[in-house]
PDB file of C-alpha atoms and ligand atoms in Angstrom:
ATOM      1  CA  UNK A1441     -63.508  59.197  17.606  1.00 66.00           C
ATOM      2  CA  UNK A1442     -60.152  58.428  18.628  1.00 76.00           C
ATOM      3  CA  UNK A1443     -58.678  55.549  16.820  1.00 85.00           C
ATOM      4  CA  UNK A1444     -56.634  52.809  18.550  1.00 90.00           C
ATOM      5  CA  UNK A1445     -53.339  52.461  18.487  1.00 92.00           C
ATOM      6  CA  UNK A1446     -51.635  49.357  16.128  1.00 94.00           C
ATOM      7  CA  UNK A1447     -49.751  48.018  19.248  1.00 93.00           C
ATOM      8  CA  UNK A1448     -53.168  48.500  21.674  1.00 92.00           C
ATOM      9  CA  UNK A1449     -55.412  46.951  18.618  1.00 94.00           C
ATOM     10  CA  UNK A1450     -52.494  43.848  18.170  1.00 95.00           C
ATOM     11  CA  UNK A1451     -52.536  43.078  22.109  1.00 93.00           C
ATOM     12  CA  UNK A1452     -56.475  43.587  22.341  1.00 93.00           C
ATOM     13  CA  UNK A1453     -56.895  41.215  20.161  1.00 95.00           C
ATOM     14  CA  UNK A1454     -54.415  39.006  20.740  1.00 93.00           C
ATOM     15  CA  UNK A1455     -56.134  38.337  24.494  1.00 91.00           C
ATOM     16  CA  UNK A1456     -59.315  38.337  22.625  1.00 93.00           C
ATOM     17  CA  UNK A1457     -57.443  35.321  20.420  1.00 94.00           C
ATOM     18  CA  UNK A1458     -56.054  33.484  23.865  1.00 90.00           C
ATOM     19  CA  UNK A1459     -60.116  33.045  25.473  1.00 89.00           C
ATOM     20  CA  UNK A1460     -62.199  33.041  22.052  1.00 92.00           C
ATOM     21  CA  UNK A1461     -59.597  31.021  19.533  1.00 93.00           C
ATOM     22  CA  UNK A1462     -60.815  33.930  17.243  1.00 94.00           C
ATOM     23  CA  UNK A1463     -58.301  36.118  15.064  1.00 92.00           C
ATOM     24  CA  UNK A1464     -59.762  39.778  14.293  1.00 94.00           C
ATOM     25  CA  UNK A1465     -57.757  40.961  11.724  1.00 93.00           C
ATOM     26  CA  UNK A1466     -56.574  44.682  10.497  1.00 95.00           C
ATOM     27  CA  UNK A1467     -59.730  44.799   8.799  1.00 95.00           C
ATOM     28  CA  UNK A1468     -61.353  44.749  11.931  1.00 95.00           C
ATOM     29  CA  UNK A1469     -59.633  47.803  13.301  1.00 96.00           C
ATOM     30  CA  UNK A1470     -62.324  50.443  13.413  1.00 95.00           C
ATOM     31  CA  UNK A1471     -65.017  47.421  14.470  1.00 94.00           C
ATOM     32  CA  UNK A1472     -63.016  46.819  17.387  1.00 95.00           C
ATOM     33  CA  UNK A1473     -62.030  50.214  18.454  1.00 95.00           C
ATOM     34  CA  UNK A1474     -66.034  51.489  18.384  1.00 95.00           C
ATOM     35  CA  UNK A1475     -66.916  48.623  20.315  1.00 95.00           C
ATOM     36  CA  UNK A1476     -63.856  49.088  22.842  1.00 95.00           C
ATOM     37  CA  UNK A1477     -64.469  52.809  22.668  1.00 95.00           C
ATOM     38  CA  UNK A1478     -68.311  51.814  23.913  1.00 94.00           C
ATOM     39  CA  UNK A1479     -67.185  49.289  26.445  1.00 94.00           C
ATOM     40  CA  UNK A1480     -64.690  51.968  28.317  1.00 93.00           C
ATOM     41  CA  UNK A1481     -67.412  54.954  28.293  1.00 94.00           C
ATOM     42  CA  UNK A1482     -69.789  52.324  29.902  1.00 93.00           C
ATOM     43  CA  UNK A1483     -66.804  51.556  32.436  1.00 91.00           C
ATOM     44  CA  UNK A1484     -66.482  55.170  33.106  1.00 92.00           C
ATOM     45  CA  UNK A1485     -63.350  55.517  31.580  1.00 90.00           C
ATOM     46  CA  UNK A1486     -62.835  58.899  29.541  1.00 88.00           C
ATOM     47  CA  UNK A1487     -60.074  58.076  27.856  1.00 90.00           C
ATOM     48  CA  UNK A1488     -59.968  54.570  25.532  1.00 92.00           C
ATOM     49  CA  UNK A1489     -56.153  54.291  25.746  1.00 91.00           C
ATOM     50  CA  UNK A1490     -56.000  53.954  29.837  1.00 90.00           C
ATOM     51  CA  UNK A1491     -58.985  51.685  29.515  1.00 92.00           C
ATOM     52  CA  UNK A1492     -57.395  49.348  26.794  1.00 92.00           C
ATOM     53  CA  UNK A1493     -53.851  50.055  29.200  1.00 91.00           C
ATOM     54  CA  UNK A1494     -56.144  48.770  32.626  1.00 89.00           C
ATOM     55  CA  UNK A1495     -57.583  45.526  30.568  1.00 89.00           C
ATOM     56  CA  UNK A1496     -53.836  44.721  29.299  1.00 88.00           C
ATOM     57  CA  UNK A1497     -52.082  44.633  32.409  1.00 88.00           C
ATOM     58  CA  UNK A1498     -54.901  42.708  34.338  1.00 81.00           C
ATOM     59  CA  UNK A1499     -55.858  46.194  36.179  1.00 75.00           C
ATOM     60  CA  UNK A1500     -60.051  46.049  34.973  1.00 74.00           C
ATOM     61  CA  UNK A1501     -62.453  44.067  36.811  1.00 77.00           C
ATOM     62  CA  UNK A1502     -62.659  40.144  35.847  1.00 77.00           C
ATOM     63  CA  UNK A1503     -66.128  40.803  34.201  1.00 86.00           C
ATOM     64  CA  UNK A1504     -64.685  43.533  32.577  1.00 90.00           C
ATOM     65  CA  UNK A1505     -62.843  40.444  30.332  1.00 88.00           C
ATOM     66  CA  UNK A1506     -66.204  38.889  29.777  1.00 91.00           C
ATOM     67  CA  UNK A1507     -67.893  42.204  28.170  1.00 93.00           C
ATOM     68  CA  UNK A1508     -65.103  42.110  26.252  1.00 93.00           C
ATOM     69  CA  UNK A1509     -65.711  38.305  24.912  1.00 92.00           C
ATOM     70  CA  UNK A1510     -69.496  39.573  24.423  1.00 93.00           C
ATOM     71  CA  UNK A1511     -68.912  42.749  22.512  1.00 94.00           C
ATOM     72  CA  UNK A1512     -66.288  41.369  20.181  1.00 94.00           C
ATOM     73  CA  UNK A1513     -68.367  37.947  19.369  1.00 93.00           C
ATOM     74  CA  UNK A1514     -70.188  37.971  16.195  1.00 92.00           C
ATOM     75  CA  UNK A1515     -73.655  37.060  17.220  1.00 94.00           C
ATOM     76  CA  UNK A1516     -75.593  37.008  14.135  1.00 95.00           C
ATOM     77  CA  UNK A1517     -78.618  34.378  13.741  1.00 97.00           C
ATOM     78  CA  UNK A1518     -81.822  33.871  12.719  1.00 97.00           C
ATOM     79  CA  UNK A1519     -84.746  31.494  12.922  1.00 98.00           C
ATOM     80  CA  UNK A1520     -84.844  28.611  10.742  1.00 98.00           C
ATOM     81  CA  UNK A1521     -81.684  29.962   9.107  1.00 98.00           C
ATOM     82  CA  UNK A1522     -80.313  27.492   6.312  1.00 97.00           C
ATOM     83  CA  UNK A1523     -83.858  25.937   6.187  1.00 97.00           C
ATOM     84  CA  UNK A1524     -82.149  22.498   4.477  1.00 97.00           C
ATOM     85  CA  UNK A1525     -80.467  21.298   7.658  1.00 98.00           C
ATOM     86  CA  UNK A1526     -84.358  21.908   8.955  1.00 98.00           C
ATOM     87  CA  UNK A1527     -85.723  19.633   5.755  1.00 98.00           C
ATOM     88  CA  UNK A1528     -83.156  16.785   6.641  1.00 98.00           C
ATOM     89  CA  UNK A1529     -83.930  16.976  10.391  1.00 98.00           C
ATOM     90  CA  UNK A1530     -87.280  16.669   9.944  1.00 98.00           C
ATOM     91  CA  UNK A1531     -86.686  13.689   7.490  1.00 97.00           C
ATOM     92  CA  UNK A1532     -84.989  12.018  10.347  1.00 97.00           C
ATOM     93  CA  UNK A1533     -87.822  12.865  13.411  1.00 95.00           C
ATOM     94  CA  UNK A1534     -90.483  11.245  10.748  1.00 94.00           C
ATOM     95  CA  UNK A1535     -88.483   7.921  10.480  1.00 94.00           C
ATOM     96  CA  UNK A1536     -87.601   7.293  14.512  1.00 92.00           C
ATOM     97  CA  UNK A1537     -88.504   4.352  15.877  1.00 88.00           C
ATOM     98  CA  UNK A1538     -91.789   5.644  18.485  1.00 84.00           C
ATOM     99  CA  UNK A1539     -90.379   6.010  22.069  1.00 83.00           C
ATOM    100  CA  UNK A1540     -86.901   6.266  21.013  1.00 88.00           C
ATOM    101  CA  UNK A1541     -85.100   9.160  22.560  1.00 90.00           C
ATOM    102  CA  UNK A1542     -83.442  12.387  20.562  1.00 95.00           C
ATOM    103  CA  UNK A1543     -80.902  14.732  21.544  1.00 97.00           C
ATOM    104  CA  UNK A1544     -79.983  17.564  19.488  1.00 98.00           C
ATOM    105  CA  UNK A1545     -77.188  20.380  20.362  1.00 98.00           C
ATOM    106  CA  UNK A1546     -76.643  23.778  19.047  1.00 98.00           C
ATOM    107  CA  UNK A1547     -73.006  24.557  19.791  1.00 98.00           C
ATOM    108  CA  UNK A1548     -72.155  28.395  19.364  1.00 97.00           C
ATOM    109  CA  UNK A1549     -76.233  28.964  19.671  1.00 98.00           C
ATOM    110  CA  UNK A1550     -75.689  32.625  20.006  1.00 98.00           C
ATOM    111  CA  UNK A1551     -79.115  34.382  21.427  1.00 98.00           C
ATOM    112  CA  UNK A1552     -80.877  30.758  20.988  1.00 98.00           C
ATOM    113  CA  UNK A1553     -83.041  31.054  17.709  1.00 98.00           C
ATOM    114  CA  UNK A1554     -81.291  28.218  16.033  1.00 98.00           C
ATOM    115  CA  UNK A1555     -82.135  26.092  19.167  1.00 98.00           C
ATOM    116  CA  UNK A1556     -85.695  26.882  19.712  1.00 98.00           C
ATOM    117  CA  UNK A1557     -86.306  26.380  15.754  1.00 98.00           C
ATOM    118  CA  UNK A1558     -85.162  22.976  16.407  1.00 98.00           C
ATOM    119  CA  UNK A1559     -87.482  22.677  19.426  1.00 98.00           C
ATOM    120  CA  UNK A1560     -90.436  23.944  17.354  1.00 98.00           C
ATOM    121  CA  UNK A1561     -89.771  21.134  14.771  1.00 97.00           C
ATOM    122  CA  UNK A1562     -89.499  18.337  17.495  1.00 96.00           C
ATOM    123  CA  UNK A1563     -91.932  19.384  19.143  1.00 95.00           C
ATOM    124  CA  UNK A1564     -94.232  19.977  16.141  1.00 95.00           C
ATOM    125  CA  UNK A1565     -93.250  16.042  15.332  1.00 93.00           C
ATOM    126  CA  UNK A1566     -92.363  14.460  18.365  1.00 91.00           C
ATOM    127  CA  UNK A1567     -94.831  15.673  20.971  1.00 89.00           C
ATOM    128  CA  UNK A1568     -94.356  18.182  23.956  1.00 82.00           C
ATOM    129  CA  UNK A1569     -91.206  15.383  25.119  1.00 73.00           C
ATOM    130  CA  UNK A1570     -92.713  14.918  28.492  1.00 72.00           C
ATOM    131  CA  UNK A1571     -93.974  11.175  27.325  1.00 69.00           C
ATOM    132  CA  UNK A1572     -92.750   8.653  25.654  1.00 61.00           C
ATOM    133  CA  UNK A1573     -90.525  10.039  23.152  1.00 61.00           C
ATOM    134  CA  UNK A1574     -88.443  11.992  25.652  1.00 82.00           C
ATOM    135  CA  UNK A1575     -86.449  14.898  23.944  1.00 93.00           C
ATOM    136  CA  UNK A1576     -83.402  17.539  24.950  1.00 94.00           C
ATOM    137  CA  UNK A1577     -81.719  20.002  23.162  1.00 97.00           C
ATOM    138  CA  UNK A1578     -78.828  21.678  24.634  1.00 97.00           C
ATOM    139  CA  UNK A1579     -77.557  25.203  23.143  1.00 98.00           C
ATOM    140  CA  UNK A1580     -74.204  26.347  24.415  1.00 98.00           C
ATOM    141  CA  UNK A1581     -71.985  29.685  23.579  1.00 97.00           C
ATOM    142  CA  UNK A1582     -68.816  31.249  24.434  1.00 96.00           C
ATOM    143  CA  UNK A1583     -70.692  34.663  24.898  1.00 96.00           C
ATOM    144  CA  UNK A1584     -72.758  35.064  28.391  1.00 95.00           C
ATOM    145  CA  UNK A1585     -74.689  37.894  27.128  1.00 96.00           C
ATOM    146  CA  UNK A1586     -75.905  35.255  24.347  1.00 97.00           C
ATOM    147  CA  UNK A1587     -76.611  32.892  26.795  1.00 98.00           C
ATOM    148  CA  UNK A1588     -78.482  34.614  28.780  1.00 98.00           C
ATOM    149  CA  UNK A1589     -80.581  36.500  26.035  1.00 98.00           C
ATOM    150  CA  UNK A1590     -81.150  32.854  24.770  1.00 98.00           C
ATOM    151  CA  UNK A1591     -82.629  31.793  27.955  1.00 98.00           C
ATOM    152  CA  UNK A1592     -84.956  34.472  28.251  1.00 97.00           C
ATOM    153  CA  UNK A1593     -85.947  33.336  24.929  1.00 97.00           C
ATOM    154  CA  UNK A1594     -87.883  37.030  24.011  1.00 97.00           C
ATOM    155  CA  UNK A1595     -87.378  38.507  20.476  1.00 97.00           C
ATOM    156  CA  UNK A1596     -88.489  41.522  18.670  1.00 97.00           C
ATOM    157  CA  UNK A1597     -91.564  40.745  16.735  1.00 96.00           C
ATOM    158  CA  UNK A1598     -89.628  41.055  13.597  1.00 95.00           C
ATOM    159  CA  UNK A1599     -87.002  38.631  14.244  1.00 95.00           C
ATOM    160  CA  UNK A1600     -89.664  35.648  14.062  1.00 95.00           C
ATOM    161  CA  UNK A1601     -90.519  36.617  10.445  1.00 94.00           C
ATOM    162  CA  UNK A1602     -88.865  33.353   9.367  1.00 94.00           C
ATOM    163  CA  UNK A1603     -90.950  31.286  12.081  1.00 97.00           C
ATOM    164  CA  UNK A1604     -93.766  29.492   9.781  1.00 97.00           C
ATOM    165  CA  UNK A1605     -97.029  30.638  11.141  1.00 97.00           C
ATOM    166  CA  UNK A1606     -98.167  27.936  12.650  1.00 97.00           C
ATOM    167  CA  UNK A1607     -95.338  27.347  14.617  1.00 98.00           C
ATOM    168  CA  UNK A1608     -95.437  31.282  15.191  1.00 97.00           C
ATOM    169  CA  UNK A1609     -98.663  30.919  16.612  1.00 97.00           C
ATOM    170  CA  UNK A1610     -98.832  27.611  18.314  1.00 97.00           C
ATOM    171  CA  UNK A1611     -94.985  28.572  19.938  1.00 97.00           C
ATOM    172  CA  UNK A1612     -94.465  32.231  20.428  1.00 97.00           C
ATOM    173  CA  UNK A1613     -95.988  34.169  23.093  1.00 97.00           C
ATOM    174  CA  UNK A1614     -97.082  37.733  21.441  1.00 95.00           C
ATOM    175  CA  UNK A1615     -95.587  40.318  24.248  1.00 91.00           C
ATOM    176  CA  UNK A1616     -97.869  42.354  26.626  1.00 90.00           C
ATOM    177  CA  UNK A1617     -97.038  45.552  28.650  1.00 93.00           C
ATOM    178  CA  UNK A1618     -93.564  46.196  29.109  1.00 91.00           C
ATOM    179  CA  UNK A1619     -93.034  43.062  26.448  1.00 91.00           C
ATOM    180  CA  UNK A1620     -95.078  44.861  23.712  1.00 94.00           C
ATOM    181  CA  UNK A1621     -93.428  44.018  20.289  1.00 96.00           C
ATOM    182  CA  UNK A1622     -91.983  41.332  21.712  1.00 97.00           C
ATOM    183  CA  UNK A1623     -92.010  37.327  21.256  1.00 97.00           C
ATOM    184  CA  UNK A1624     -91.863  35.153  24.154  1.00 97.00           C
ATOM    185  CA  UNK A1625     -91.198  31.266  23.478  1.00 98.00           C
ATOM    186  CA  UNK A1626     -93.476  29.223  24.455  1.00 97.00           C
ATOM    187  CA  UNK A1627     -92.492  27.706  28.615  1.00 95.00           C
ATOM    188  CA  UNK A1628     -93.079  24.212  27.119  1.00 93.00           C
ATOM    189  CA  UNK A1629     -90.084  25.183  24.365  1.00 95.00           C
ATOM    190  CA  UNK A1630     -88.169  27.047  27.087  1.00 96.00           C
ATOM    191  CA  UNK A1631     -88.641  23.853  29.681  1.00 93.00           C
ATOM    192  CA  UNK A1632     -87.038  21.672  26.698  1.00 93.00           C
ATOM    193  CA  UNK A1633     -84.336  23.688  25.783  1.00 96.00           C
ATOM    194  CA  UNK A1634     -81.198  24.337  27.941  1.00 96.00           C
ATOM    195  CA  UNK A1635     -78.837  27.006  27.808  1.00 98.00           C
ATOM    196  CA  UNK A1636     -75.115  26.841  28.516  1.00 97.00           C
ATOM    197  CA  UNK A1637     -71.783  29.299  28.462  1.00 96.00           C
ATOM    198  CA  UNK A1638     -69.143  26.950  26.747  1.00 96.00           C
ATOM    199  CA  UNK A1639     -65.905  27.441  25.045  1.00 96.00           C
ATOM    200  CA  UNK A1640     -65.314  25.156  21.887  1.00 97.00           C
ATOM    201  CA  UNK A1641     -61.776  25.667  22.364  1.00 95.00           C
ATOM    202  CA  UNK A1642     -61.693  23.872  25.672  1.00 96.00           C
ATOM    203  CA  UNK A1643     -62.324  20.461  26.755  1.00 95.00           C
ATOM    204  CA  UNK A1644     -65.999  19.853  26.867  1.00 95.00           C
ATOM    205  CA  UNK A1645     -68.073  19.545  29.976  1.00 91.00           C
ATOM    206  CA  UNK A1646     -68.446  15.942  31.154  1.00 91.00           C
ATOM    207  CA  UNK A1647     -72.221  16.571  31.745  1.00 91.00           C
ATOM    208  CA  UNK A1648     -72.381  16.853  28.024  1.00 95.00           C
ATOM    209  CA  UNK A1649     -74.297  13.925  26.685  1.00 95.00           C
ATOM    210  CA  UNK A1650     -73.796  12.099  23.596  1.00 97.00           C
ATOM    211  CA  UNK A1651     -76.348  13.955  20.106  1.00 98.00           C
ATOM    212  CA  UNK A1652     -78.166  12.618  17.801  1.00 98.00           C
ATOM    213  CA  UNK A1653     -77.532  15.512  15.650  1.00 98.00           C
ATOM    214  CA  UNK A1654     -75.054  18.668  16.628  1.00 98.00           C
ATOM    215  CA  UNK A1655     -75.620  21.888  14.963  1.00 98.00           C
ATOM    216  CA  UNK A1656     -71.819  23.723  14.677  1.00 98.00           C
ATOM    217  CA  UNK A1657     -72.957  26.601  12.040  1.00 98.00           C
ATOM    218  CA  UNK A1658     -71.800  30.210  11.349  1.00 97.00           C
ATOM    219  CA  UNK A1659     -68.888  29.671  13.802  1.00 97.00           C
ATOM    220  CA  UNK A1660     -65.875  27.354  12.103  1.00 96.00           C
ATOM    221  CA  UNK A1661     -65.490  30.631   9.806  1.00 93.00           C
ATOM    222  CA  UNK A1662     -64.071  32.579  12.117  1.00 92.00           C
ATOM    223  CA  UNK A1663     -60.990  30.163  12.679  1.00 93.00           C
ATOM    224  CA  UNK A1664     -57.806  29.321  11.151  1.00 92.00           C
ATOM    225  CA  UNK A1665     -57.919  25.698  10.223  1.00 94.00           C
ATOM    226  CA  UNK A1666     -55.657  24.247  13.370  1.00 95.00           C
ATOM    227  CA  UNK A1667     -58.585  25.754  15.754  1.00 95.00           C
ATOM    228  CA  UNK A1668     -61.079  24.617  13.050  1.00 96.00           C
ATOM    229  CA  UNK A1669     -60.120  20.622  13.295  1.00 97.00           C
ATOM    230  CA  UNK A1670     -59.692  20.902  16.979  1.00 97.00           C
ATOM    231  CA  UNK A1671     -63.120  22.070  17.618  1.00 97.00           C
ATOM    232  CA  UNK A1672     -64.657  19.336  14.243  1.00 98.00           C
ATOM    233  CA  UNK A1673     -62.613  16.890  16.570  1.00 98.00           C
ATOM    234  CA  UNK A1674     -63.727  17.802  19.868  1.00 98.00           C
ATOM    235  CA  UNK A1675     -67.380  17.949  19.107  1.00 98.00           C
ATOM    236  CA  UNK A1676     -67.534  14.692  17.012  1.00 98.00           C
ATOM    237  CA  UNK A1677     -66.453  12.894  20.142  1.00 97.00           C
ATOM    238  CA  UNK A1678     -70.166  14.168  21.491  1.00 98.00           C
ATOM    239  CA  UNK A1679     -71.579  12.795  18.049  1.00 98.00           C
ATOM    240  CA  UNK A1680     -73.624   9.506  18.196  1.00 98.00           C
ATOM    241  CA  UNK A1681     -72.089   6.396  16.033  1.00 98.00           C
ATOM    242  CA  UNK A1682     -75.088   7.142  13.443  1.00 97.00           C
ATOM    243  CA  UNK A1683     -75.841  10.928  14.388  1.00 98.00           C
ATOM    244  CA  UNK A1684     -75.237  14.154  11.561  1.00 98.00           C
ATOM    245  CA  UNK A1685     -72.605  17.170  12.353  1.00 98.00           C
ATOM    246  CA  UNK A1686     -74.604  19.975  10.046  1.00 98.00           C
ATOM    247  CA  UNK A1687     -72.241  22.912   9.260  1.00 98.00           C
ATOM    248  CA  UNK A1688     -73.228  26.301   7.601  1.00 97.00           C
ATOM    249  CA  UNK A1689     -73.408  25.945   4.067  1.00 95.00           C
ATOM    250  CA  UNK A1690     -70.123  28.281   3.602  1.00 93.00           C
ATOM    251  CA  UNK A1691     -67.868  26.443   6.023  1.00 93.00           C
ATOM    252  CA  UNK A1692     -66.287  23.504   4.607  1.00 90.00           C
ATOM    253  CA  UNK A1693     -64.372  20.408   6.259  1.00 95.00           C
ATOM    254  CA  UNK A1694     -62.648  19.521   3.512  1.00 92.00           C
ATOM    255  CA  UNK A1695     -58.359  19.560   3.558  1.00 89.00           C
ATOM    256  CA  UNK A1696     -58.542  19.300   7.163  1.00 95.00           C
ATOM    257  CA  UNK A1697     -57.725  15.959   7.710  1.00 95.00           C
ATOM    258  CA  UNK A1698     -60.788  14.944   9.545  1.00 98.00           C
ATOM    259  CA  UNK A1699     -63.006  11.475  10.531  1.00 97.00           C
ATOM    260  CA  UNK A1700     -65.917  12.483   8.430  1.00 98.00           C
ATOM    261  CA  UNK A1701     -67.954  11.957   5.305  1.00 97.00           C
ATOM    262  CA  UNK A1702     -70.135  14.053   3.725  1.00 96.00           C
ATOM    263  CA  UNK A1703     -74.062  12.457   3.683  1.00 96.00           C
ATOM    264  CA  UNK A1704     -75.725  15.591   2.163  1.00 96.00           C
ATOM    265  CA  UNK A1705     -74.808  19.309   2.019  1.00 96.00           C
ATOM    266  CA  UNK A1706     -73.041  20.726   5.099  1.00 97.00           C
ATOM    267  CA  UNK A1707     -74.336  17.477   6.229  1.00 98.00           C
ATOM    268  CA  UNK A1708     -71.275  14.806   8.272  1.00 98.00           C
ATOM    269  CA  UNK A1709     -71.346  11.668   9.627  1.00 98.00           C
ATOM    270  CA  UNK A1710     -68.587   9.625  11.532  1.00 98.00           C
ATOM    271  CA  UNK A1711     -65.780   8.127   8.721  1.00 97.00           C
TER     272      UNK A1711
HETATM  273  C1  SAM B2656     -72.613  33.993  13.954  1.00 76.30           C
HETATM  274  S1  SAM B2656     -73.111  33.181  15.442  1.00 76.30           S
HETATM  275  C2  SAM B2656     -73.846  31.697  14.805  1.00 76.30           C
HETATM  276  C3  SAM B2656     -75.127  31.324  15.508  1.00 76.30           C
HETATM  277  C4  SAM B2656     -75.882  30.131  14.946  1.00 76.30           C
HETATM  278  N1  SAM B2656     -75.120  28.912  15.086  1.00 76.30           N
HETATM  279  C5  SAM B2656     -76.285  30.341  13.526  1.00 76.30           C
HETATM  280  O1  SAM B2656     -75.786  29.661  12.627  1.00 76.30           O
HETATM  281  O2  SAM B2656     -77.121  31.213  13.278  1.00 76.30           O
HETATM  282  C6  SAM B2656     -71.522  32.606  16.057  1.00 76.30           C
HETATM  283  C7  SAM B2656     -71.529  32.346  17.568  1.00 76.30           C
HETATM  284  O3  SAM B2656     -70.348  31.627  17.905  1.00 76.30           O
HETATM  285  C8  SAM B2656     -69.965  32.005  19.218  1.00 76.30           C
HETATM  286  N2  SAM B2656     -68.558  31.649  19.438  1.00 76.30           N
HETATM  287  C9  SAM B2656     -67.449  32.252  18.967  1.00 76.30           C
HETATM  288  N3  SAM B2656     -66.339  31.644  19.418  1.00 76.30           N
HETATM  289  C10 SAM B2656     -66.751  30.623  20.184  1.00 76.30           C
HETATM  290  C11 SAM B2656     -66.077  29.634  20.962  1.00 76.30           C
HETATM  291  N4  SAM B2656     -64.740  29.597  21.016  1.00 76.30           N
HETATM  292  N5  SAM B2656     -66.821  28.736  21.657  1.00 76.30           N
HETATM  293  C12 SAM B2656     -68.182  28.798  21.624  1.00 76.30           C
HETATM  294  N6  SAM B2656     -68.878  29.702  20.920  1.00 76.30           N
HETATM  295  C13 SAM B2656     -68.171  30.617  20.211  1.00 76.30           C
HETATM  296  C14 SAM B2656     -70.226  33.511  19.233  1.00 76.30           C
HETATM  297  O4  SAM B2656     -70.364  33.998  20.560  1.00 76.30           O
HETATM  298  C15 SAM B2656     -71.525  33.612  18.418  1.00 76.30           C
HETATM  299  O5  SAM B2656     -72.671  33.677  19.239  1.00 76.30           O
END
């Protein structure tokens, strides 16, 4: 395979750095030049060089830029992944007031497992959220491909290993015909859940409501510390006066200056 040149690789991902906030470093080279090398044999394009040359100077389709934000993500995610942040949520479901309303969002929810495992959970303690406890969670990603994948909400069979098995069989669909080795989430988890494409680097939507509890995990890694308090910043002003920020257990908010204290392990409140 032909390799990419250091002056295609800098500019590829520097427009890669201008939509995602992400910097893929020289270590990335040979990640980014398969992917690219896929991305331009799936546009056609024979030669990689003359593809990267069309996306640089604006000459590729505008979705073109997309599958380029979708192939360069890193989407990885499981159900019930760091099952502590689980523990505490559930700690928190069992002591609401009955009736009282919860909102929950999973920003950078990649293909949606981290959001439906929170809708199993409320569901599992709250009720279906058509009565009086009313629930909402809200998942939202930079990648499209993610969000649509999450909104489909079907798996392969052995991604819901981690699903307890009651929730696996109360909640997930097992796949027929042409879904055969397949899960399907439930439509009462797919009617509660709702799937957005948003950039944590921008200004949020204005239809965004104010959480309860905001799940930013597996994502702050991936930024320098400038991009890290901007986004901390940005999604704390979605963050009820009493709600939790959880963070994956290897991303830390410490020495960056923010309005937060620690109330458990990758667990923030407000200051
Ligand atoms: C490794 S996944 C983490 C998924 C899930 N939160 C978890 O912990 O399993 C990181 C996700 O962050 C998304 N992402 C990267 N940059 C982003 C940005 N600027 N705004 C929103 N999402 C972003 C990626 O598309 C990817 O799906």
């Amino acid at each position: 395979m032909k390799t990419l040149s250091n002056k295609a690789f800098d500019a590829v991902t520097q427009l890669f750095h201008n939509v995602s906030g992400i910097r893929l470093n020289e270590s990335k080279h040979a990640l980014v030049t398969g992917r690219l090398q896929r991305l331009a044999t799936e546009a056609g394009e024979t030669d990689l060089e003359s593809y990267v040359d069309k996306l640089l100077r604006g000459g590729a389709p505008a979705q073109e830029m997309t599958r380029l934000v979708d192939r360069l993500t890193t989407n990885e995610t499981y159900f019930f992944r760091e099952p502590q942040h689980f523990n505490d949520l559930a700690d928190r479901l069992d002591a609401l007031a009955p009736g009282q309303d919860f909102k929950v969002w999973s920003a950078a929810s990649s293909s949606g497992e981290e959001a439906y495992s929170v809708a199993m959970l409320m569901s599992d303690r709250l009720g279906p959220g058509t009565g009086p406890a009313p629930w909402q969670i809200v998942g939202t990603d930079l990648s499209t491909a993610m969000v649509e994948s999450a909104r489909r909400g079907l798996y392969p069979t052995d991604r819901a290993r981690l699903v307890p098995p009651a929730y696996l069989k109360r909640f997930c669909l097992k796949g027929q015909g042409e879904q055969t080795g397949q899960v399907l989430m439930s439509r009462e988890l797919r009617s509660r859940v709702r799937f957005e494409a948003g950039n944590l680097m921008q200004p949020l939507p204005d239809d965004l409501p104010m959480f309860d509890v905001i799940f930013l995990r597996n994502v702050l890694i991936y930024f320098d510390n400038d991009a890290k308090a901007g986004i901390v910043r940005r999604v704390l002003g979605r963050l009820k006066p009493d709600g939790v920020l959880y963070t994956g257990h290897a991303e830390s908010l410490s020495n960056l200056n923010l309005p937060v204290r620690a109330v458990g392990t990758a667990v923030h409140g407000h200051a």
